């Protein structure tokens, strides 16, 4: 239906109940159709540069569910975009709103703005909530949220929420500061038992670009060791950055045979070396307790029963901080032995800006 400014009415499809007054309704549009997907609404026409009539937009209500007593609908706003009419906003019955932009070009943006008046009564954008298309590859699409606010009269991007959950803040779009977050967590067990093969117990990736001069990646891990073989088992602890072993040491060979579980805890910190963009450092420790029994649980605090209390350090780590870099911790037993076991109970890897 088109109601022209000269008072003429054009019916595009119908039957329609056209114009009525009362109950604050000035214009009603009605179709005697109950098929899901059918629409009723208004279309808006203007002229193009050649004075030809073109449809520049529409406002439609559409049936989603037509079941008597539980009907659902949606309202669709369409706008002309590069010569094609497209549904750019959809308002669903449950309150959700879809915003659509017909493009698959990486780094395009769409969203909504917030306007108010300034002291000169000018309509002014005070902020934007923006979705940015990062990768449109089918099956591996990525996006990110961006937030802009006005500052000293200029809209500036102040926050980015990236596809992997990383949050960045700052006034300089090219030098935003990453906010602390968990890079990786694991709560399930990794058992190293009855094998002579190197076994990875911790494995995660530090995203390229997040490590500035003050940042740290902190790894906290815990578990237990059992050394109950007649022939002592040696364990090689290896820490790798970007596939290169930056720390290795052996332990366990001098531990007495015992069926008692020995709890252990390890903490590691990775950071940039003297503000270098290609060299890193690592410090940390591994602590392991012996077998004395408390009233309840494991490990007596009344005795000096530390079995291992080792400092861990690595300098001059080759690390290009602009690139994604894998960090890996492994255990390698020197014999296949079912009576010796090293277990990881869990770990967290946390980014601290």
Coordinates of N, CA, C and O in Angstrom, one line a residue, residues 13-16 30-40 61-63 66:
X13 N -1.1 -5.3 -2.9 CA -1.7 -6.6 -2.8 C -2.6 -6.5 -1.6 O -2.5 -5.8 -0.7
X14 N -3.5 -7.3 -1.6 CA -4.6 -7.2 -0.5 C -5.5 -8.3 -0.7 O -5.5 -8.9 -1.6
X15 N -6.6 -8.5 0.0 CA -7.4 -7.4 0.6 C -6.8 -6.7 1.8 O -6.1 -7.3 2.6
X16 N -7.2 -5.4 1.9 CA -6.6 -4.6 3.0 C -7.7 -3.8 3.7 O -8.7 -3.4 3.1
X30 N -4.1 -4.5 7.0 CA -4.6 -5.8 7.3 C -4.6 -6.7 6.1 O -5.1 -6.3 5.0
X31 N -4.1 -8.0 6.2 CA -4.2 -9.0 5.2 C -4.9 -10.2 5.7 O -4.6 -10.6 6.8
X32 N -5.8 -10.7 4.9 CA -6.5 -12.0 5.3 C -5.6 -13.2 4.9 O -6.0 -14.0 4.1
X33 N -4.5 -13.3 5.6 CA -3.6 -14.4 5.3 C -2.9 -14.8 6.6 O -2.6 -14.0 7.4
X34 N -2.8 -16.1 6.8 CA -2.2 -16.6 8.1 C -1.0 -17.5 7.9 O -0.7 -18.3 8.7
X35 N -0.4 -17.4 6.7 CA 0.8 -18.3 6.4 C 2.1 -17.7 7.0 O 2.3 -16.5 6.9
X36 N 2.8 -18.5 7.7 CA 4.1 -18.1 8.3 C 5.0 -17.5 7.2 O 5.2 -18.1 6.1
X37 N 5.5 -16.4 7.4 CA 6.4 -15.7 6.5 C 5.7 -14.6 5.7 O 6.4 -13.8 5.1
X38 N 4.4 -14.6 5.7 CA 3.7 -13.5 5.0 C 3.8 -12.2 5.8 O 4.0 -12.2 7.0
X39 N 3.8 -11.1 5.0 CA 4.0 -9.8 5.6 C 2.9 -8.8 5.3 O 2.2 -9.0 4.3
X40 N 2.8 -7.8 6.1 CA 1.9 -6.7 5.8 C 2.6 -5.4 6.3 O 3.3 -5.5 7.4
X61 N 5.5 -6.0 9.0 CA 5.3 -7.0 10.1 C 5.1 -8.4 9.5 O 4.4 -8.5 8.4
X62 N 5.8 -9.4 10.1 CA 5.8 -10.7 9.5 C 5.4 -11.8 10.5 O 5.7 -11.7 11.7
X63 N 4.6 -12.7 10.0 CA 4.2 -13.8 10.8 C 5.4 -14.8 11.1 O 6.0 -15.3 10.2
X66 N 1.9 -18.7 13.8 CA 0.5 -18.4 13.6 C -0.5 -19.1 14.4 O -1.7 -19.0 14.3

